[in-house]
Amino acid sequence: MCGIAGLFSKSASFEQRLGDHLSEMLIQMADRGPDSAGVAFYRNPAPTGSSKLTLFSPEPQYDWDLIAGELSAAFGGSNGPEVRASHAVIVAQTDADDAGRWVLDNHPELRVMSAGQAIEIYKEKGDPREFVERFGLRELSATHALGHTRMATESIVTTEHSHPFSTGLDLCLVHNGSLCNHNRLREELRREGITIQTDNDSEVAAAYLTWKMREGSSLTEALESALDDLDGFFTFAVGTADGFAVLRDPIACKPAVMSESDEWVAMASEYRAIAVLPGAEDARVWEPDPGQVYIWEKEKV
Amino acid sequence: MAAAEQTVEQVDLSRSTVRELNQRLHDAADGGPQSWRITHPNGLHAIGAGINAPLELEIDGHVGYYCVGMNKEATVRIHGNAGVGLAENIMSGTVTVDGDASQSAAATGRGGLVVVRGNAAARCGISMKGVNIVVEGNVGHLSGFMAQKGALVVCGDAGEALGDSIYETHIYVRGSVAELGADCIEKELGEFHTAELTGLLAEADVDANAADFRRYGSARKLYNFNIDNADAY
């Protein structure tokens, strides 16, 4: 069992409070996944020509200023670090691929949790309620965000094995369920040159979407082909730069509820997590159909 | 006692726990308030599970998993949607949901009536053993899986694998059936079944004509129906 929460703002004023609302949703899902928690926030896009990295160090007193300085020396002025518990967000004056590669080459002790323009991923093993406060998530504004609480079944409990998994630039995935064919698929994806960092089944789903989209699929097409190629149980929520997508496997053992009000669109494993949102009692609430891709995105200007 | 029975007992679940509420509902079998109004259910689990008395319950809002499971005798109305396992193993009484019900509604139910005004998701009436279920909207895949007794009435459409491995439950569907499950076949809607269906629609307060429905049931061809295999059990 795991818990999922996703929240998409439909108004500028709601964006200011999105971190607080997503935190409340995540806390409601804490008993579905008490061993780890994670979030992806889409906020404060990096200016054109630069990119944003979220980095993780298991070392408590890590010198993030040093990393920001080195990135600045390598690529020109950088912003940050904005430190949240064991994570730091740094804006680098280069594209996300270059910045990520630089970190891997020069600081292999660090892990790149996310890379892109707007995405920030924070995740940690431990109680989701403590996670929310330690990372100061309530103060974060964002256009949209995903959260996950984990009760591990397929691999060990570490920060690296927590969700969300980054699936490429500004993309991430959270998963409730379990996949059966992840070992074979992991080998195939690695042969295709896709980087997979853990033995976790959900990371394979994330990597699968990365590969499909690299080969030219749209997110909808990639998710539709996942119905054929991923064997197992899943409710996925996928975060994109503009919004999020939801997909349940056709057997649909794993729950999902969606809801929409004038101010927000929300999805969660259970209605409990939606009930804490303002106006939930008057919002439209429904269960997404199995095997059907649902996507919400900001209107592109 | 007479005065207590006439008043409606109000319970606000944003102030009281489900455990406290359920204990009070269980105690009501020995006397106490018979009419209850529950507010702010907020998707909480197991609201009203295990009632064993002819109580009247009104629940204002969406309920979570296993609402009024094992219900005996009570009449329950939910003004909202219901989560997984609504009225699971219901024994008797009536449970009505104004909105939608998630998967496994009325699973293993032995008696009583469950009415869903909206849609029911997958596995509605899975392994039902005597409960009657009336769904005004659609039901999802694998509804009536291994259904043994009682009736499942679907006024809308049914998803894949309807009535898979069914025993003796009567299934009635007004709309389309995406696919029948193993050993489930269409059967004639005779006089007996028309009367049963008409009665259920009236009991559920649904305005529909029995003649517009098709009936489905067991072909009784699976392994377990063959007397030569009786020794295997």
XYZ file of C-alpha atoms in Angstrom:
534
model
C 0.000 0.000 0.000
C 1.076 3.571 -0.668
C -0.618 6.938 -0.721
C -0.691 9.472 -3.524
C -1.746 13.113 -3.536
C -1.707 15.536 -6.448
C -2.829 19.149 -6.521
C -3.090 21.590 -9.404
C -3.944 25.237 -8.880
C -6.470 27.017 -11.057
C -5.886 30.479 -9.546
C -2.875 32.645 -8.708
C -4.042 33.095 -5.123
C -4.338 29.342 -4.562
C -0.767 28.876 -5.844
C 0.484 30.892 -2.869
C -1.038 28.347 -0.460
C -0.439 25.187 -2.478
C 2.384 23.921 -0.262
C 0.220 24.094 2.832
C -2.664 22.297 1.131
C -0.495 19.556 -0.363
C 1.093 19.056 3.071
C -2.349 18.504 4.593
C -3.191 16.000 1.843
C 0.068 14.129 2.412
C -0.564 13.913 6.158
C -3.955 12.326 5.460
C -2.161 9.682 3.402
C 0.506 9.081 6.081
C -1.061 5.844 7.343
C -1.113 4.419 3.806
C 2.656 4.869 3.622
C 4.391 5.462 6.942
C 7.945 4.489 5.957
C 8.897 7.279 3.521
C 7.482 10.362 1.875
C 8.275 12.566 -1.066
C 6.981 15.476 -3.110
C 7.549 17.172 -6.433
C 6.777 20.882 -6.508
C 6.576 22.881 -9.718
C 7.491 26.449 -8.848
C 9.687 29.475 -9.631
C 10.837 28.399 -13.117
C 14.525 29.011 -13.794
C 15.133 31.753 -16.401
C 15.693 30.730 -20.023
C 19.250 29.557 -20.539
C 19.526 28.274 -16.991
C 18.184 25.221 -15.184
C 17.265 24.049 -11.736
C 18.674 21.043 -9.899
C 17.496 19.452 -6.677
C 20.431 17.668 -5.023
C 20.485 15.265 -2.099
C 23.283 14.491 0.337
C 22.967 11.983 3.182
C 25.618 14.011 5.040
C 23.852 16.387 7.472
C 26.282 19.316 7.324
C 26.998 19.180 3.615
C 28.631 22.338 2.231
C 26.068 23.388 -0.374
C 27.644 26.831 -0.795
C 30.755 25.090 -2.102
C 28.729 23.258 -4.787
C 26.900 26.433 -5.797
C 30.244 28.208 -6.050
C 31.758 25.498 -8.218
C 28.699 25.458 -10.484
C 29.016 29.208 -10.779
C 32.693 28.925 -11.695
C 31.926 26.247 -14.292
C 28.937 27.870 -16.006
C 28.678 31.477 -14.772
C 26.573 32.914 -11.976
C 24.273 30.534 -10.182
C 21.479 31.077 -7.656
C 21.108 29.223 -4.439
C 21.597 27.027 -2.705
C 18.110 26.986 -1.214
C 18.558 24.292 1.414
C 15.699 22.174 2.766
C 16.819 19.507 5.241
C 19.013 17.041 3.298
C 18.240 18.633 -0.083
C 19.314 21.800 -1.872
C 17.965 23.564 -4.943
C 20.544 25.302 -7.143
C 19.938 27.222 -10.374
C 22.818 26.806 -12.856
C 23.542 28.946 -15.914
C 23.421 26.038 -18.320
C 20.913 23.475 -19.480
C 19.694 20.785 -17.127
C 21.511 17.928 -18.878
C 24.887 19.689 -18.608
C 24.302 20.706 -15.011
C 23.244 17.205 -14.004
C 26.215 15.628 -15.745
C 28.583 18.083 -14.052
C 27.275 17.023 -10.630
C 27.630 13.314 -11.446
C 31.183 13.832 -12.750
C 32.428 16.150 -10.018
C 30.402 15.163 -6.965
C 29.463 11.486 -7.149
C 28.587 11.641 -3.430
C 25.506 13.656 -4.386
C 22.352 12.431 -5.983
C 20.404 14.497 -8.512
C 16.802 14.194 -7.364
C 15.397 16.299 -10.184
C 16.480 18.506 -13.047
C 14.547 20.888 -15.253
C 13.131 24.403 -15.225
C 10.462 24.264 -12.533
C 10.573 20.875 -10.781
C 11.883 20.427 -7.217
C 11.819 16.916 -5.700
C 12.197 16.352 -1.969
C 12.008 12.883 -0.466
C 13.199 11.112 2.640
C 12.623 7.922 4.547
C 10.727 8.344 7.785
C 7.332 9.512 8.965
C 5.467 11.671 6.420
C 4.228 14.068 9.122
C 7.772 14.821 10.235
C 8.900 15.054 6.630
C 6.408 17.846 5.906
C 7.694 19.953 8.800
C 11.408 19.180 8.417
C 11.356 20.258 4.779
C 9.203 23.328 5.441
C 6.823 22.308 2.668
C 3.918 24.367 3.952
C 5.561 27.667 2.963
C 6.111 26.637 -0.665
C 4.049 28.231 -3.382
C 3.657 26.235 -6.581
C 1.506 25.911 -9.670
C 1.090 22.189 -8.981
C 2.628 19.409 -6.949
C 2.573 15.649 -6.372
C 3.168 13.789 -3.143
C 3.689 10.170 -2.147
C 3.731 8.199 1.089
C 5.400 4.807 0.828
C 4.770 1.405 2.356
C 7.493 -0.590 0.656
C 6.794 -3.981 -0.893
C 9.288 -4.476 -3.733
C 12.540 -2.950 -2.484
C 14.217 -1.627 0.636
C 13.348 1.559 2.506
C 15.874 4.297 1.770
C 15.636 7.888 0.637
C 16.853 6.803 -2.806
C 14.053 4.224 -3.064
C 11.384 6.780 -2.139
C 9.070 8.444 -4.620
C 8.765 10.600 -6.709
C 11.169 9.232 -9.282
C 12.369 11.697 -11.852
C 11.492 10.522 -15.339
C 13.404 13.144 -17.271
C 13.559 16.904 -17.271
C 10.628 18.377 -15.331
C 8.982 14.945 -15.275
C 8.350 12.680 -12.324
C 6.276 9.684 -11.349
C 4.703 8.374 -8.160
C 3.276 4.867 -7.951
C 0.872 2.932 -5.777
C 1.129 -0.741 -6.613
C 3.748 -3.264 -7.657
C 5.232 -4.330 -10.977
C 6.156 -7.932 -11.816
C 8.299 -7.510 -14.936
C 10.575 -4.748 -13.693
C 13.804 -6.807 -13.636
C 13.649 -7.768 -17.308
C 12.421 -4.317 -18.311
C 15.215 -2.617 -16.321
C 17.835 -4.526 -18.305
C 16.156 -3.629 -21.589
C 15.935 0.042 -20.669
C 19.578 0.123 -19.567
C 20.550 -1.320 -22.952
C 18.634 1.605 -24.479
C 20.889 3.937 -22.486
C 18.343 4.974 -19.858
C 19.867 5.666 -16.421
C 18.266 3.685 -13.583
C 19.722 4.222 -10.135
C 17.984 1.666 -7.892
C 16.395 -1.805 -7.922
C 12.977 -0.249 -7.281
C 10.070 -1.332 -9.533
C 8.517 2.132 -9.705
C 11.743 3.682 -10.971
C 11.494 1.279 -13.920
C 8.046 2.669 -14.717
C 9.521 6.170 -14.601
C 12.420 5.093 -16.820
C 10.011 3.426 -19.237
C 8.148 6.718 -19.733
C 11.463 8.549 -20.206
C 12.453 6.062 -22.896
C 9.083 6.187 -24.686
C 9.109 9.974 -24.761
C 12.727 10.032 -25.931
C 11.562 7.854 -28.829
C 8.954 10.457 -29.749
C 5.827 9.471 -27.821
C 3.680 12.101 -26.181
C 3.021 11.592 -22.477
C -0.451 10.229 -23.281
C 0.990 7.786 -25.827
C 3.715 6.701 -23.422
C 1.160 6.018 -20.701
C -1.113 4.152 -23.093
C 1.716 1.862 -24.155
C 2.574 1.331 -20.473
C -0.763 -0.475 -20.219
C 0.660 -3.140 -22.552
C 4.277 -3.213 -21.417
C 4.057 -2.934 -17.628
C 2.850 -6.077 -15.894
C 1.465 -5.448 -12.441
C -0.748 -3.221 -10.376
C -0.545 0.513 -10.521
C -2.067 3.864 -9.990
C 0.451 6.317 -11.444
C 0.516 10.057 -11.086
C 2.963 11.763 -13.436
C 4.045 15.372 -12.967
C 4.927 17.491 -15.989
C 6.086 21.102 -16.331
C 2.498 22.092 -17.112
C 0.369 19.774 -14.999
C -0.119 16.149 -14.159
C -1.449 12.875 -15.541
C -3.138 9.926 -13.846
C -3.369 6.315 -15.004
C -4.718 3.170 -13.337
C -4.049 -0.332 -14.625
C -7.071 -2.128 -16.138
C -7.484 -4.477 -13.142
C -7.743 -1.382 -10.941
C -7.048 -2.896 -7.521
C -5.277 0.292 -6.515
C -7.561 3.178 -5.657
C -7.748 6.718 -6.995
C -10.146 9.590 -6.536
C -10.232 12.815 -8.497
C -11.910 16.086 -7.690
C -12.299 19.517 -9.202
C -13.409 22.839 -7.755
C -13.229 26.394 -9.096
C -9.820 26.802 -7.440
C -8.090 23.448 -7.895
C -7.922 19.985 -9.434
C -6.882 17.222 -7.051
C -6.199 13.500 -7.164
C -5.503 11.189 -4.276
C -5.582 7.553 -3.274
C -8.592 8.294 -1.096
C -11.134 11.046 -0.616
C -9.762 11.628 2.916
C -6.871 13.524 1.345
C -9.206 15.688 -0.715
C -11.582 16.436 2.165
C -8.958 18.740 3.734
C -9.020 21.119 0.745
C -11.073 24.329 0.880
C -14.407 23.851 -0.869
C -14.048 20.053 -1.036
C -17.612 19.483 0.131
C -18.983 21.268 -2.921
C -16.393 19.996 -5.417
C -17.106 17.401 -8.095
C -15.672 14.048 -7.003
C -15.247 10.956 -9.158
C -13.215 7.793 -9.552
C -10.988 7.659 -12.652
C -11.829 4.767 -14.944
C -9.308 1.925 -15.207
C -6.966 2.006 -18.187
C -7.839 5.617 -19.025
C -5.275 8.432 -19.193
C -6.323 11.653 -17.457
C -4.269 14.828 -17.964
C -4.536 18.326 -16.488
C -2.330 21.037 -17.858
C -2.014 24.766 -17.624
C -3.286 26.431 -20.735
C -0.253 27.028 -22.887
C 0.057 30.634 -23.960
C -36.915 6.317 26.362
C -39.782 7.434 24.141
C -38.484 10.990 24.073
C -34.960 9.842 23.224
C -36.206 7.758 20.319
C -37.906 10.730 18.678
C -34.929 13.054 18.660
C -32.207 12.865 16.044
C -28.810 12.263 17.595
C -26.203 14.474 15.903
C -22.586 13.343 15.623
C -19.936 15.562 14.055
C -16.980 13.421 12.962
C -14.694 16.451 12.923
C -15.156 16.457 16.736
C -15.739 12.812 17.583
C -13.823 9.702 16.436
C -15.306 6.920 14.322
C -14.500 4.516 17.162
C -16.610 6.538 19.610
C -19.442 6.811 17.108
C -19.447 3.100 16.315
C -19.431 2.162 20.001
C -22.477 4.368 20.553
C -24.218 2.831 17.534
C -23.503 -0.665 18.881
C -24.788 0.343 22.319
C -27.998 1.632 20.716
C -29.013 -1.986 20.127
C -29.771 -2.080 23.871
C -31.760 1.174 23.831
C -30.936 4.809 23.239
C -31.198 7.045 20.203
C -32.653 5.299 17.165
C -32.250 8.141 14.693
C -28.798 9.542 13.864
C -27.342 12.262 11.706
C -23.600 12.052 11.003
C -21.803 15.136 9.676
C -18.272 15.674 8.322
C -17.563 12.025 7.430
C -14.626 13.344 5.305
C -13.805 10.002 3.752
C -13.133 8.291 7.086
C -13.089 4.490 7.161
C -15.567 2.037 8.720
C -18.214 4.605 9.650
C -21.165 2.729 11.182
C -19.593 -0.712 10.797
C -21.293 -3.506 12.706
C -24.665 -1.936 13.535
C -27.045 -4.537 14.939
C -30.327 -2.645 15.412
C -33.090 -1.042 13.301
C -31.512 2.420 13.496
C -31.999 5.272 11.013
C -28.731 6.885 9.863
C -28.250 9.915 7.646
C -24.661 10.659 6.671
C -23.940 14.086 5.155
C -20.920 13.890 2.873
C -18.494 11.410 1.315
C -17.557 8.308 3.290
C -14.377 6.223 3.046
C -13.698 2.490 3.040
C -16.056 -0.156 4.468
C -18.882 2.176 5.432
C -21.646 0.377 7.387
C -19.992 -2.996 6.839
C -21.871 -6.003 8.263
C -24.994 -3.862 8.665
C -27.934 -5.586 10.354
C -31.398 -4.005 10.218
C -30.369 -0.348 10.005
C -31.588 2.012 7.290
C -28.680 4.140 6.119
C -28.611 7.002 3.668
C -25.327 8.512 2.509
C -25.616 11.979 0.963
C -22.367 11.734 -0.974
C -20.024 9.122 -2.477
C -18.800 5.946 -0.823
C -15.290 4.489 -0.825
C -14.163 0.885 -1.295
C -16.292 -1.885 0.217
C -19.551 -0.054 0.928
C -21.896 -2.226 3.079
C -19.452 -5.111 2.870
C -21.087 -8.319 4.123
C -24.401 -6.550 4.762
C -26.798 -8.906 6.588
C -30.071 -6.957 6.377
C -31.448 -3.409 6.302
C -31.125 -0.841 3.529
C -28.123 1.257 2.493
C -28.598 4.036 -0.069
C -25.831 6.158 -1.578
C -26.863 9.335 -3.373
C -23.583 9.538 -5.309
C -21.124 6.932 -6.602
C -19.711 3.880 -4.857
C -16.119 2.728 -5.309
C -15.129 -0.871 -5.943
C -16.476 -3.951 -4.146
C -19.776 -2.370 -3.091
C -21.925 -4.852 -1.108
C -19.199 -7.502 -1.412
C -20.203 -10.852 0.144
C -23.526 -9.328 1.282
C -25.923 -11.885 2.752
C -29.182 -9.924 2.841
C -30.784 -6.483 2.763
C -30.770 -3.929 -0.027
C -27.988 -1.660 -1.295
C -28.958 1.179 -3.641
C -26.395 3.288 -5.519
C -27.938 6.335 -7.241
C -24.780 7.070 -9.231
C -22.249 4.586 -10.603
C -20.627 1.668 -8.830
C -17.023 0.901 -9.768
C -15.375 -2.492 -10.322
C -16.379 -5.690 -8.487
C -19.834 -4.531 -7.423
C -21.507 -7.429 -5.604
C -18.418 -9.641 -5.715
C -19.255 -12.966 -4.025
C -22.704 -11.689 -3.010
C -24.628 -14.270 -1.014
C -28.198 -12.985 -0.845
C -28.065 -9.178 -0.822
C -30.056 -7.286 -3.442
C -28.204 -4.463 -5.200
C -29.734 -1.755 -7.380
C -27.379 0.591 -9.236
C -28.999 3.466 -11.123
C -25.848 4.170 -13.124
C -23.137 1.834 -14.427
C -21.089 -0.896 -12.790
C -17.391 -1.563 -13.445
C -15.581 -4.729 -14.482
C -15.924 -8.053 -12.666
C -19.240 -7.111 -11.080
C -21.104 -10.128 -9.706
C -17.890 -12.214 -9.731
C -18.709 -15.589 -8.088
C -22.104 -14.187 -7.095
C -24.046 -16.868 -5.271
C -27.486 -15.547 -4.334
C -29.602 -12.377 -4.452
C -30.061 -9.979 -7.359
C -27.868 -7.360 -9.019
C -29.817 -4.726 -10.953
C -27.882 -2.339 -13.209
C -29.900 0.452 -14.810
C -26.910 1.684 -16.850
C -24.103 -0.298 -18.471
C -21.943 -3.118 -17.120
C -18.157 -3.408 -17.565
C -16.068 -6.409 -18.639
C -16.395 -9.890 -17.159
C -19.901 -9.404 -15.790
C -20.965 -12.341 -13.623
C -17.729 -14.270 -14.059
C -18.015 -17.736 -12.426
C -21.491 -16.858 -11.202
C -23.632 -19.294 -9.192
C -27.297 -18.461 -8.590
C -27.492 -14.647 -8.426
C -29.924 -13.000 -10.856
C -28.337 -10.172 -12.827
C -30.467 -7.597 -14.658
C -28.917 -4.959 -16.932
C -30.789 -2.250 -18.832
C -27.847 -0.860 -20.803
C -24.987 -2.539 -22.599
C -22.703 -5.254 -21.254
C -19.058 -4.777 -22.296
C -18.387 -8.510 -21.965
C -19.837 -11.458 -20.072
C -17.513 -13.339 -17.726
C -16.794 -17.070 -17.814
C -19.944 -19.197 -17.613
C -22.289 -16.168 -17.526
C -24.980 -16.147 -20.210
C -28.068 -14.184 -21.122
C -31.282 -15.859 -20.004
C -34.943 -15.327 -20.682
C -36.666 -12.625 -18.636
C -39.705 -14.646 -17.583
C -42.704 -13.844 -15.454
C -40.995 -14.686 -12.166
C -37.985 -12.536 -12.960
C -40.053 -9.619 -14.257
C -41.964 -9.627 -10.982
C -38.754 -9.820 -8.940
C -37.175 -6.978 -10.926
C -40.294 -4.803 -10.744
C -40.368 -5.296 -6.990
C -36.701 -4.376 -6.580
C -37.014 -1.247 -8.729
C -39.996 -0.149 -6.644
C -38.195 -0.904 -3.383
C -35.200 1.122 -4.570
C -37.485 3.934 -5.738
C -36.142 3.768 -9.283
C -38.382 4.816 -12.155
C -37.648 2.129 -14.748
C -39.567 -0.496 -16.672
C -38.608 -4.130 -16.056
C -39.286 -4.938 -19.722
C -36.281 -2.785 -20.745
C -33.819 -5.056 -18.909
C -32.020 -8.231 -19.938
C -31.346 -11.041 -17.522
C -28.020 -12.854 -17.051
C -27.156 -15.913 -15.024
C -25.052 -19.029 -14.799
C -24.737 -21.530 -17.641
C -23.665 -23.993 -14.923
C -20.941 -25.429 -17.160
C -17.899 -24.787 -14.990
C -15.965 -27.607 -13.323
C -17.672 -27.126 -9.952
C -21.129 -27.697 -11.480
C -20.172 -31.154 -12.799
C -21.243 -33.908 -10.400
C -18.351 -36.091 -11.566
C -15.998 -33.647 -9.860
C -17.775 -33.755 -6.488
C -15.057 -36.005 -5.037
C -12.480 -33.284 -5.630
C -13.969 -31.143 -2.831
